Amino acid sequence: MIRTSLSLTRNHIRLQRSASAAKRLMSQSSSRGKPIDPKTAKTSAGTGRPANSAGEEFSRHRGPVSWAAFGLIAVASASAVGYFQVERERRLERAMGKVVSTGKPAIGGPWSLIDLDGNLVTNKTFEGKWLLLYFGFARCPDICPSEMLKVGRVMDMLKEEYPNLAQKIQPVFVSVDPARDSLKALREYGKDFHPSYVFLTGSPEQVQQMAKKYRVYVSKADETEDGDYLVDHSIVVYFHDDTGDLADCFTQSMRPKDVVEKVIERMTFIPTY
């Protein structure tokens, strides 16, 4: 027991001496100067750098993001905004395409003209028939013949695939140039197109009234000194159902196949109430 107590006493004395020695070393270091900050100390490998060095000063003023980075961010942001705007428009277009409208468009109405035999023809004449109605003029160099040939192709395709539907359809050509499209001129003109066509004309007032009801644009163009001219007009094929109501409109960009699909869709549609 005595030996154990002596051993503990000796160890305690040694610890006290070690603590006193450490205090003396710290006091000597303080008297010689301020402690060296390890952050600003230059190591033996030369990797240390004073806090006020030129590189660190430049880095501090430059900041973490450069002007080039700001430019890239701006371009990316503008591209993202443009993309989302285009996508929004596409979604709106798709949504509008799904909207079910009610009522009837204010296109068409009562009209009266004459056929190639001089007989009076009105909108009532074709009741029970589906009409493919086109406005044009006999001296048209390209567009009118192209559209009329397209309608003829539509009639042939329907006759081959859906003969029952084809016999219910009547193609009609209305002249928007009554001053030059006489009955004789239209009769000669009609020889180049589908035999099922009905050609109609009338007085300038009658044609003008009908064109207005169908919202057809008509205007003289490129008139020469000798009085020759072209006629600018709307390029649309109007499709009427067998009750005389407008069922659809076919634009110049549509192919015969596209028109046939639309015609079949309209003629075979069964409404559900």
PDB file of C-alpha atoms in Angstrom:
ATOM      1  CA  MET A   1       0.000   0.000   0.000  1.00  0.00           C
ATOM      2  CA  ILE A   2       2.812   2.388   0.949  1.00  0.00           C
ATOM      3  CA  ARG A   3       4.644   1.607  -2.282  1.00  0.00           C
ATOM      4  CA  THR A   4       1.501   2.258  -4.323  1.00  0.00           C
ATOM      5  CA  SER A   5       0.951   5.644  -2.693  1.00  0.00           C
ATOM      6  CA  LEU A   6       4.542   6.637  -3.354  1.00  0.00           C
ATOM      7  CA  SER A   7       4.166   5.654  -7.029  1.00  0.00           C
ATOM      8  CA  LEU A   8       1.031   7.794  -7.433  1.00  0.00           C
ATOM      9  CA  THR A   9       2.738  10.727  -5.765  1.00  0.00           C
ATOM     10  CA  ARG A  10       5.695  10.504  -8.119  1.00  0.00           C
ATOM     11  CA  ASN A  11       3.442  10.406 -11.184  1.00  0.00           C
ATOM     12  CA  HIS A  12       1.528  13.431  -9.964  1.00  0.00           C
ATOM     13  CA  ILE A  13       4.761  15.377  -9.542  1.00  0.00           C
ATOM     14  CA  ARG A  14       5.876  14.457 -13.054  1.00  0.00           C
ATOM     15  CA  LEU A  15       2.591  15.741 -14.536  1.00  0.00           C
ATOM     16  CA  GLN A  16       2.950  19.012 -12.672  1.00  0.00           C
ATOM     17  CA  ARG A  17       6.512  19.467 -13.975  1.00  0.00           C
ATOM     18  CA  SER A  18       5.367  18.794 -17.561  1.00  0.00           C
ATOM     19  CA  ALA A  19       2.588  21.390 -17.306  1.00  0.00           C
ATOM     20  CA  SER A  20       5.032  23.976 -15.878  1.00  0.00           C
ATOM     21  CA  ALA A  21       7.435  23.348 -18.751  1.00  0.00           C
ATOM     22  CA  ALA A  22       4.683  23.845 -21.329  1.00  0.00           C
ATOM     23  CA  LYS A  23       3.682  27.183 -19.742  1.00  0.00           C
ATOM     24  CA  ARG A  24       7.286  28.411 -19.861  1.00  0.00           C
ATOM     25  CA  LEU A  25       7.568  27.553 -23.577  1.00  0.00           C
ATOM     26  CA  MET A  26       4.332  29.454 -24.403  1.00  0.00           C
ATOM     27  CA  SER A  27       5.479  32.535 -22.502  1.00  0.00           C
ATOM     28  CA  GLN A  28       8.832  32.540 -24.303  1.00  0.00           C
ATOM     29  CA  SER A  29       7.062  32.329 -27.674  1.00  0.00           C
ATOM     30  CA  SER A  30       4.836  35.313 -26.782  1.00  0.00           C
ATOM     31  CA  SER A  31       7.794  37.467 -25.757  1.00  0.00           C
ATOM     32  CA  ARG A  32       9.589  36.905 -29.060  1.00  0.00           C
ATOM     33  CA  GLY A  33       6.598  38.029 -31.241  1.00  0.00           C
ATOM     34  CA  LYS A  34       3.072  37.276 -32.291  1.00  0.00           C
ATOM     35  CA  PRO A  35       2.137  33.718 -33.085  1.00  0.00           C
ATOM     36  CA  ILE A  36       2.385  32.846 -36.750  1.00  0.00           C
ATOM     37  CA  ASP A  37      -0.952  32.440 -38.484  1.00  0.00           C
ATOM     38  CA  PRO A  38      -0.860  29.148 -40.379  1.00  0.00           C
ATOM     39  CA  LYS A  39      -3.141  30.659 -43.074  1.00  0.00           C
ATOM     40  CA  THR A  40      -0.535  33.251 -44.045  1.00  0.00           C
ATOM     41  CA  ALA A  41       2.545  31.191 -43.391  1.00  0.00           C
ATOM     42  CA  LYS A  42       4.742  30.265 -46.319  1.00  0.00           C
ATOM     43  CA  THR A  43       5.503  26.590 -46.259  1.00  0.00           C
ATOM     44  CA  SER A  44       8.814  24.998 -47.192  1.00  0.00           C
ATOM     45  CA  ALA A  45       7.245  23.949 -50.488  1.00  0.00           C
ATOM     46  CA  GLY A  46       6.365  27.539 -51.347  1.00  0.00           C
ATOM     47  CA  THR A  47       2.647  26.921 -51.576  1.00  0.00           C
ATOM     48  CA  GLY A  48       1.566  29.550 -49.059  1.00  0.00           C
ATOM     49  CA  ARG A  49       0.321  32.963 -50.222  1.00  0.00           C
ATOM     50  CA  PRO A  50      -0.108  36.156 -48.203  1.00  0.00           C
ATOM     51  CA  ALA A  51      -3.701  37.316 -47.795  1.00  0.00           C
ATOM     52  CA  ASN A  52      -3.071  40.565 -49.678  1.00  0.00           C
ATOM     53  CA  SER A  53      -1.307  38.952 -52.657  1.00  0.00           C
ATOM     54  CA  ALA A  54      -2.218  40.085 -56.214  1.00  0.00           C
ATOM     55  CA  GLY A  55      -3.847  36.772 -57.190  1.00  0.00           C
ATOM     56  CA  GLU A  56      -6.164  36.701 -54.198  1.00  0.00           C
ATOM     57  CA  GLU A  57      -6.998  40.404 -54.643  1.00  0.00           C
ATOM     58  CA  PHE A  58      -7.941  39.773 -58.320  1.00  0.00           C
ATOM     59  CA  SER A  59      -9.981  36.733 -57.363  1.00  0.00           C
ATOM     60  CA  ARG A  60     -11.879  38.744 -54.767  1.00  0.00           C
ATOM     61  CA  HIS A  61     -12.772  41.554 -57.213  1.00  0.00           C
ATOM     62  CA  ARG A  62     -13.554  39.190 -60.068  1.00  0.00           C
ATOM     63  CA  GLY A  63     -16.113  37.190 -58.130  1.00  0.00           C
ATOM     64  CA  PRO A  64     -17.219  33.570 -58.559  1.00  0.00           C
ATOM     65  CA  VAL A  65     -19.011  34.183 -61.960  1.00  0.00           C
ATOM     66  CA  SER A  66     -17.450  35.804 -65.045  1.00  0.00           C
ATOM     67  CA  TRP A  67     -19.135  37.936 -67.742  1.00  0.00           C
ATOM     68  CA  ALA A  68     -18.879  35.028 -70.174  1.00  0.00           C
ATOM     69  CA  ALA A  69     -20.831  32.862 -67.747  1.00  0.00           C
ATOM     70  CA  PHE A  70     -23.483  35.576 -67.447  1.00  0.00           C
ATOM     71  CA  GLY A  71     -23.757  35.606 -71.261  1.00  0.00           C
ATOM     72  CA  LEU A  72     -24.234  31.859 -71.437  1.00  0.00           C
ATOM     73  CA  ILE A  73     -26.893  32.036 -68.736  1.00  0.00           C
ATOM     74  CA  ALA A  74     -28.734  34.782 -70.647  1.00  0.00           C
ATOM     75  CA  VAL A  75     -28.699  32.794 -73.906  1.00  0.00           C
ATOM     76  CA  ALA A  76     -29.915  29.672 -72.147  1.00  0.00           C
ATOM     77  CA  SER A  77     -32.699  31.608 -70.440  1.00  0.00           C
ATOM     78  CA  ALA A  78     -33.863  33.194 -73.722  1.00  0.00           C
ATOM     79  CA  SER A  79     -33.872  29.795 -75.426  1.00  0.00           C
ATOM     80  CA  ALA A  80     -35.902  28.295 -72.604  1.00  0.00           C
ATOM     81  CA  VAL A  81     -38.453  31.131 -72.745  1.00  0.00           C
ATOM     82  CA  GLY A  82     -38.770  30.786 -76.536  1.00  0.00           C
ATOM     83  CA  TYR A  83     -39.256  27.043 -76.285  1.00  0.00           C
ATOM     84  CA  PHE A  84     -41.987  27.336 -73.684  1.00  0.00           C
ATOM     85  CA  GLN A  85     -43.779  30.018 -75.748  1.00  0.00           C
ATOM     86  CA  VAL A  86     -43.787  27.790 -78.841  1.00  0.00           C
ATOM     87  CA  GLU A  87     -44.926  24.824 -76.792  1.00  0.00           C
ATOM     88  CA  ARG A  88     -47.702  26.919 -75.252  1.00  0.00           C
ATOM     89  CA  GLU A  89     -48.925  27.944 -78.715  1.00  0.00           C
ATOM     90  CA  ARG A  90     -48.909  24.320 -79.844  1.00  0.00           C
ATOM     91  CA  ARG A  91     -50.952  23.282 -76.844  1.00  0.00           C
ATOM     92  CA  LEU A  92     -53.423  26.084 -77.472  1.00  0.00           C
ATOM     93  CA  GLU A  93     -53.769  25.024 -81.104  1.00  0.00           C
ATOM     94  CA  ARG A  94     -54.383  21.420 -80.064  1.00  0.00           C
ATOM     95  CA  ALA A  95     -56.894  22.541 -77.470  1.00  0.00           C
ATOM     96  CA  MET A  96     -58.731  24.765 -79.959  1.00  0.00           C
ATOM     97  CA  GLY A  97     -58.854  21.888 -82.418  1.00  0.00           C
ATOM     98  CA  LYS A  98     -60.851  19.926 -79.847  1.00  0.00           C
ATOM     99  CA  VAL A  99     -63.408  22.660 -79.230  1.00  0.00           C
ATOM    100  CA  VAL A 100     -66.874  21.674 -80.373  1.00  0.00           C
ATOM    101  CA  SER A 101     -68.626  24.658 -81.931  1.00  0.00           C
ATOM    102  CA  THR A 102     -72.354  25.086 -82.223  1.00  0.00           C
ATOM    103  CA  GLY A 103     -74.506  26.951 -84.709  1.00  0.00           C
ATOM    104  CA  LYS A 104     -73.975  27.530 -88.414  1.00  0.00           C
ATOM    105  CA  PRO A 105     -71.396  29.727 -90.143  1.00  0.00           C
ATOM    106  CA  ALA A 106     -72.745  32.831 -91.876  1.00  0.00           C
ATOM    107  CA  ILE A 107     -71.636  31.617 -95.317  1.00  0.00           C
ATOM    108  CA  GLY A 108     -73.977  31.043 -98.207  1.00  0.00           C
ATOM    109  CA  GLY A 109     -77.646  31.793 -98.628  1.00  0.00           C
ATOM    110  CA  PRO A 110     -80.222  32.170-101.387  1.00  0.00           C
ATOM    111  CA  TRP A 111     -78.888  32.878-104.889  1.00  0.00           C
ATOM    112  CA  SER A 112     -79.973  32.654-108.531  1.00  0.00           C
ATOM    113  CA  LEU A 113     -77.922  32.250-111.741  1.00  0.00           C
ATOM    114  CA  ILE A 114     -78.304  30.577-115.155  1.00  0.00           C
ATOM    115  CA  ASP A 115     -76.817  27.379-116.539  1.00  0.00           C
ATOM    116  CA  LEU A 116     -75.316  26.718-119.984  1.00  0.00           C
ATOM    117  CA  ASP A 117     -78.781  26.203-121.461  1.00  0.00           C
ATOM    118  CA  GLY A 118     -79.993  29.553-120.174  1.00  0.00           C
ATOM    119  CA  ASN A 119     -82.194  28.006-117.487  1.00  0.00           C
ATOM    120  CA  LEU A 120     -82.652  29.689-114.136  1.00  0.00           C
ATOM    121  CA  VAL A 121     -80.819  27.861-111.366  1.00  0.00           C
ATOM    122  CA  THR A 122     -81.137  28.657-107.656  1.00  0.00           C
ATOM    123  CA  ASN A 123     -79.861  27.194-104.423  1.00  0.00           C
ATOM    124  CA  LYS A 124     -83.144  25.278-104.199  1.00  0.00           C
ATOM    125  CA  THR A 125     -82.373  23.484-107.478  1.00  0.00           C
ATOM    126  CA  PHE A 126     -79.800  21.251-105.812  1.00  0.00           C
ATOM    127  CA  GLU A 127     -81.756  20.261-102.732  1.00  0.00           C
ATOM    128  CA  GLY A 128     -81.080  16.607-101.943  1.00  0.00           C
ATOM    129  CA  LYS A 129     -77.586  16.864-103.468  1.00  0.00           C
ATOM    130  CA  TRP A 130     -74.225  17.506-101.842  1.00  0.00           C
ATOM    131  CA  LEU A 131     -72.432  20.352-103.664  1.00  0.00           C
ATOM    132  CA  LEU A 132     -68.751  20.895-104.409  1.00  0.00           C
ATOM    133  CA  LEU A 133     -68.951  24.608-105.242  1.00  0.00           C
ATOM    134  CA  TYR A 134     -66.031  26.505-106.794  1.00  0.00           C
ATOM    135  CA  PHE A 135     -65.724  30.151-107.919  1.00  0.00           C
ATOM    136  CA  GLY A 136     -63.398  30.878-110.863  1.00  0.00           C
ATOM    137  CA  PHE A 137     -63.167  32.226-114.420  1.00  0.00           C
ATOM    138  CA  ALA A 138     -62.609  30.663-117.812  1.00  0.00           C
ATOM    139  CA  ARG A 139     -59.450  32.629-118.677  1.00  0.00           C
ATOM    140  CA  CYS A 140     -57.647  31.665-115.497  1.00  0.00           C
ATOM    141  CA  PRO A 141     -54.227  30.406-116.614  1.00  0.00           C
ATOM    142  CA  ASP A 142     -53.385  27.899-113.899  1.00  0.00           C
ATOM    143  CA  ILE A 143     -55.074  27.907-110.494  1.00  0.00           C
ATOM    144  CA  CYS A 144     -58.668  27.393-111.624  1.00  0.00           C
ATOM    145  CA  PRO A 145     -57.826  24.498-113.977  1.00  0.00           C
ATOM    146  CA  SER A 146     -55.747  22.889-111.233  1.00  0.00           C
ATOM    147  CA  GLU A 147     -58.537  23.119-108.659  1.00  0.00           C
ATOM    148  CA  MET A 148     -61.178  21.918-111.097  1.00  0.00           C
ATOM    149  CA  LEU A 149     -59.048  18.940-112.100  1.00  0.00           C
ATOM    150  CA  LYS A 150     -58.609  18.168-108.420  1.00  0.00           C
ATOM    151  CA  VAL A 151     -62.375  18.143-107.901  1.00  0.00           C
ATOM    152  CA  GLY A 152     -62.713  15.875-110.948  1.00  0.00           C
ATOM    153  CA  ARG A 153     -60.159  13.523-109.416  1.00  0.00           C
ATOM    154  CA  VAL A 154     -62.133  13.528-106.179  1.00  0.00           C
ATOM    155  CA  MET A 155     -65.269  12.535-108.087  1.00  0.00           C
ATOM    156  CA  ASP A 156     -63.443   9.672-109.828  1.00  0.00           C
ATOM    157  CA  MET A 157     -61.978   8.371-106.564  1.00  0.00           C
ATOM    158  CA  LEU A 158     -65.377   8.473-104.883  1.00  0.00           C
ATOM    159  CA  LYS A 159     -67.005   6.741-107.847  1.00  0.00           C
ATOM    160  CA  GLU A 160     -64.444   3.926-107.629  1.00  0.00           C
ATOM    161  CA  GLU A 161     -64.516   3.432-103.867  1.00  0.00           C
ATOM    162  CA  TYR A 162     -67.886   4.839-102.767  1.00  0.00           C
ATOM    163  CA  PRO A 163     -70.230   4.894-105.774  1.00  0.00           C
ATOM    164  CA  ASN A 164     -73.306   5.384-103.594  1.00  0.00           C
ATOM    165  CA  LEU A 165     -71.811   8.601-102.182  1.00  0.00           C
ATOM    166  CA  ALA A 166     -70.485   9.804-105.540  1.00  0.00           C
ATOM    167  CA  GLN A 167     -73.942   9.821-107.133  1.00  0.00           C
ATOM    168  CA  LYS A 168     -75.182  12.169-104.409  1.00  0.00           C
ATOM    169  CA  ILE A 169     -72.531  14.821-105.131  1.00  0.00           C
ATOM    170  CA  GLN A 170     -72.797  17.621-107.693  1.00  0.00           C
ATOM    171  CA  PRO A 171     -69.712  19.701-108.700  1.00  0.00           C
ATOM    172  CA  VAL A 172     -70.643  23.310-109.568  1.00  0.00           C
ATOM    173  CA  PHE A 173     -68.501  26.017-111.192  1.00  0.00           C
ATOM    174  CA  VAL A 174     -69.592  29.662-110.764  1.00  0.00           C
ATOM    175  CA  SER A 175     -67.955  32.286-112.992  1.00  0.00           C
ATOM    176  CA  VAL A 176     -66.694  35.435-111.257  1.00  0.00           C
ATOM    177  CA  ASP A 177     -66.042  37.062-114.637  1.00  0.00           C
ATOM    178  CA  PRO A 178     -69.520  37.332-116.198  1.00  0.00           C
ATOM    179  CA  ALA A 179     -68.385  40.124-118.548  1.00  0.00           C
ATOM    180  CA  ARG A 180     -66.244  37.663-120.538  1.00  0.00           C
ATOM    181  CA  ASP A 181     -67.583  34.237-119.511  1.00  0.00           C
ATOM    182  CA  SER A 182     -70.513  33.962-121.885  1.00  0.00           C
ATOM    183  CA  LEU A 183     -72.512  30.764-122.162  1.00  0.00           C
ATOM    184  CA  LYS A 184     -70.578  29.875-125.309  1.00  0.00           C
ATOM    185  CA  ALA A 185     -67.211  30.519-123.616  1.00  0.00           C
ATOM    186  CA  LEU A 186     -68.154  28.427-120.601  1.00  0.00           C
ATOM    187  CA  ARG A 187     -69.433  25.624-122.803  1.00  0.00           C
ATOM    188  CA  GLU A 188     -66.062  25.415-124.577  1.00  0.00           C
ATOM    189  CA  TYR A 189     -64.232  25.729-121.284  1.00  0.00           C
ATOM    190  CA  GLY A 190     -66.197  22.891-119.718  1.00  0.00           C
ATOM    191  CA  LYS A 191     -65.037  20.382-122.316  1.00  0.00           C
ATOM    192  CA  ASP A 192     -61.673  20.129-120.573  1.00  0.00           C
ATOM    193  CA  PHE A 193     -63.051  19.044-117.221  1.00  0.00           C
ATOM    194  CA  HIS A 194     -65.095  16.389-115.498  1.00  0.00           C
ATOM    195  CA  PRO A 195     -68.396  15.717-117.287  1.00  0.00           C
ATOM    196  CA  SER A 196     -70.420  15.961-114.067  1.00  0.00           C
ATOM    197  CA  TYR A 197     -69.687  19.695-113.682  1.00  0.00           C
ATOM    198  CA  VAL A 198     -72.506  22.238-113.824  1.00  0.00           C
ATOM    199  CA  PHE A 199     -71.356  25.658-115.072  1.00  0.00           C
ATOM    200  CA  LEU A 200     -73.219  28.763-113.901  1.00  0.00           C
ATOM    201  CA  THR A 201     -73.019  32.473-114.667  1.00  0.00           C
ATOM    202  CA  GLY A 202     -75.311  35.486-114.523  1.00  0.00           C
ATOM    203  CA  SER A 203     -75.398  39.243-114.535  1.00  0.00           C
ATOM    204  CA  PRO A 204     -72.583  41.097-112.748  1.00  0.00           C
ATOM    205  CA  GLU A 205     -75.039  41.970-109.966  1.00  0.00           C
ATOM    206  CA  GLN A 206     -76.134  38.362-109.479  1.00  0.00           C
ATOM    207  CA  VAL A 207     -72.562  37.083-109.376  1.00  0.00           C
ATOM    208  CA  GLN A 208     -71.509  39.859-107.030  1.00  0.00           C
ATOM    209  CA  GLN A 209     -74.362  39.114-104.628  1.00  0.00           C
ATOM    210  CA  MET A 210     -73.564  35.416-104.535  1.00  0.00           C
ATOM    211  CA  ALA A 211     -69.829  36.021-104.077  1.00  0.00           C
ATOM    212  CA  LYS A 212     -70.606  38.357-101.184  1.00  0.00           C
ATOM    213  CA  LYS A 213     -72.747  35.746 -99.456  1.00  0.00           C
ATOM    214  CA  TYR A 214     -69.904  33.254 -99.719  1.00  0.00           C
ATOM    215  CA  ARG A 215     -67.320  35.865 -98.705  1.00  0.00           C
ATOM    216  CA  VAL A 216     -65.424  35.321-101.937  1.00  0.00           C
ATOM    217  CA  TYR A 217     -62.823  37.967-102.709  1.00  0.00           C
ATOM    218  CA  VAL A 218     -62.989  39.126-106.366  1.00  0.00           C
ATOM    219  CA  SER A 219     -60.882  41.853-107.989  1.00  0.00           C
ATOM    220  CA  LYS A 220     -59.425  42.715-111.402  1.00  0.00           C
ATOM    221  CA  ALA A 221     -55.651  42.427-111.688  1.00  0.00           C
ATOM    222  CA  ASP A 222     -52.896  43.051-114.253  1.00  0.00           C
ATOM    223  CA  GLU A 223     -55.180  44.867-116.653  1.00  0.00           C
ATOM    224  CA  THR A 224     -53.471  45.699-119.964  1.00  0.00           C
ATOM    225  CA  GLU A 225     -53.977  48.583-122.406  1.00  0.00           C
ATOM    226  CA  ASP A 226     -56.113  46.451-124.717  1.00  0.00           C
ATOM    227  CA  GLY A 227     -58.521  45.664-121.865  1.00  0.00           C
ATOM    228  CA  ASP A 228     -57.346  42.146-121.029  1.00  0.00           C
ATOM    229  CA  TYR A 229     -57.020  41.289-117.343  1.00  0.00           C
ATOM    230  CA  LEU A 230     -56.836  38.558-114.755  1.00  0.00           C
ATOM    231  CA  VAL A 231     -59.153  38.114-111.780  1.00  0.00           C
ATOM    232  CA  ASP A 232     -57.885  37.682-108.255  1.00  0.00           C
ATOM    233  CA  HIS A 233     -60.312  35.596-106.211  1.00  0.00           C
ATOM    234  CA  SER A 234     -60.548  33.301-103.217  1.00  0.00           C
ATOM    235  CA  ILE A 235     -59.408  29.738-103.845  1.00  0.00           C
ATOM    236  CA  VAL A 236     -61.831  27.620-101.850  1.00  0.00           C
ATOM    237  CA  VAL A 237     -64.092  24.667-102.630  1.00  0.00           C
ATOM    238  CA  TYR A 238     -67.306  24.892-100.602  1.00  0.00           C
ATOM    239  CA  PHE A 239     -68.946  21.628 -99.616  1.00  0.00           C
ATOM    240  CA  HIS A 240     -72.703  21.820 -98.966  1.00  0.00           C
ATOM    241  CA  ASP A 241     -74.815  19.056 -97.497  1.00  0.00           C
ATOM    242  CA  ASP A 242     -78.076  17.813 -99.002  1.00  0.00           C
ATOM    243  CA  THR A 243     -80.084  20.402 -97.068  1.00  0.00           C
ATOM    244  CA  GLY A 244     -78.106  23.334 -98.464  1.00  0.00           C
ATOM    245  CA  ASP A 245     -76.054  23.999 -95.329  1.00  0.00           C
ATOM    246  CA  LEU A 246     -72.313  24.431 -95.488  1.00  0.00           C
ATOM    247  CA  ALA A 247     -70.611  21.222 -94.329  1.00  0.00           C
ATOM    248  CA  ASP A 248     -66.939  22.039 -94.955  1.00  0.00           C
ATOM    249  CA  CYS A 249     -64.412  24.072 -96.977  1.00  0.00           C
ATOM    250  CA  PHE A 250     -61.424  22.687 -98.879  1.00  0.00           C
ATOM    251  CA  THR A 251     -58.370  24.867 -99.478  1.00  0.00           C
ATOM    252  CA  GLN A 252     -55.872  24.840-102.316  1.00  0.00           C
ATOM    253  CA  SER A 253     -53.243  23.007-100.258  1.00  0.00           C
ATOM    254  CA  MET A 254     -55.432  19.934 -99.805  1.00  0.00           C
ATOM    255  CA  ARG A 255     -54.752  16.923-102.007  1.00  0.00           C
ATOM    256  CA  PRO A 256     -57.548  14.914-103.685  1.00  0.00           C
ATOM    257  CA  LYS A 257     -57.013  12.181-101.103  1.00  0.00           C
ATOM    258  CA  ASP A 258     -57.495  14.682 -98.275  1.00  0.00           C
ATOM    259  CA  VAL A 259     -60.700  16.019 -99.819  1.00  0.00           C
ATOM    260  CA  VAL A 260     -62.067  12.503-100.322  1.00  0.00           C
ATOM    261  CA  GLU A 261     -61.462  11.659 -96.671  1.00  0.00           C
ATOM    262  CA  LYS A 262     -63.269  14.813 -95.549  1.00  0.00           C
ATOM    263  CA  VAL A 263     -66.183  14.224 -97.917  1.00  0.00           C
ATOM    264  CA  ILE A 264     -66.655  10.670 -96.656  1.00  0.00           C
ATOM    265  CA  GLU A 265     -66.395  11.836 -93.059  1.00  0.00           C
ATOM    266  CA  ARG A 266     -69.064  14.502 -93.540  1.00  0.00           C
ATOM    267  CA  MET A 267     -71.435  12.361 -95.581  1.00  0.00           C
ATOM    268  CA  THR A 268     -71.305   9.361 -93.225  1.00  0.00           C
ATOM    269  CA  PHE A 269     -71.343  11.304 -89.958  1.00  0.00           C
ATOM    270  CA  ILE A 270     -74.189  10.320 -87.657  1.00  0.00           C
ATOM    271  CA  PRO A 271     -74.846  12.894 -84.947  1.00  0.00           C
ATOM    272  CA  THR A 272     -75.524  11.671 -81.420  1.00  0.00           C
ATOM    273  CA  TYR A 273     -77.948  13.668 -79.344  1.00  0.00           C
TER     274      TYR A 273
END
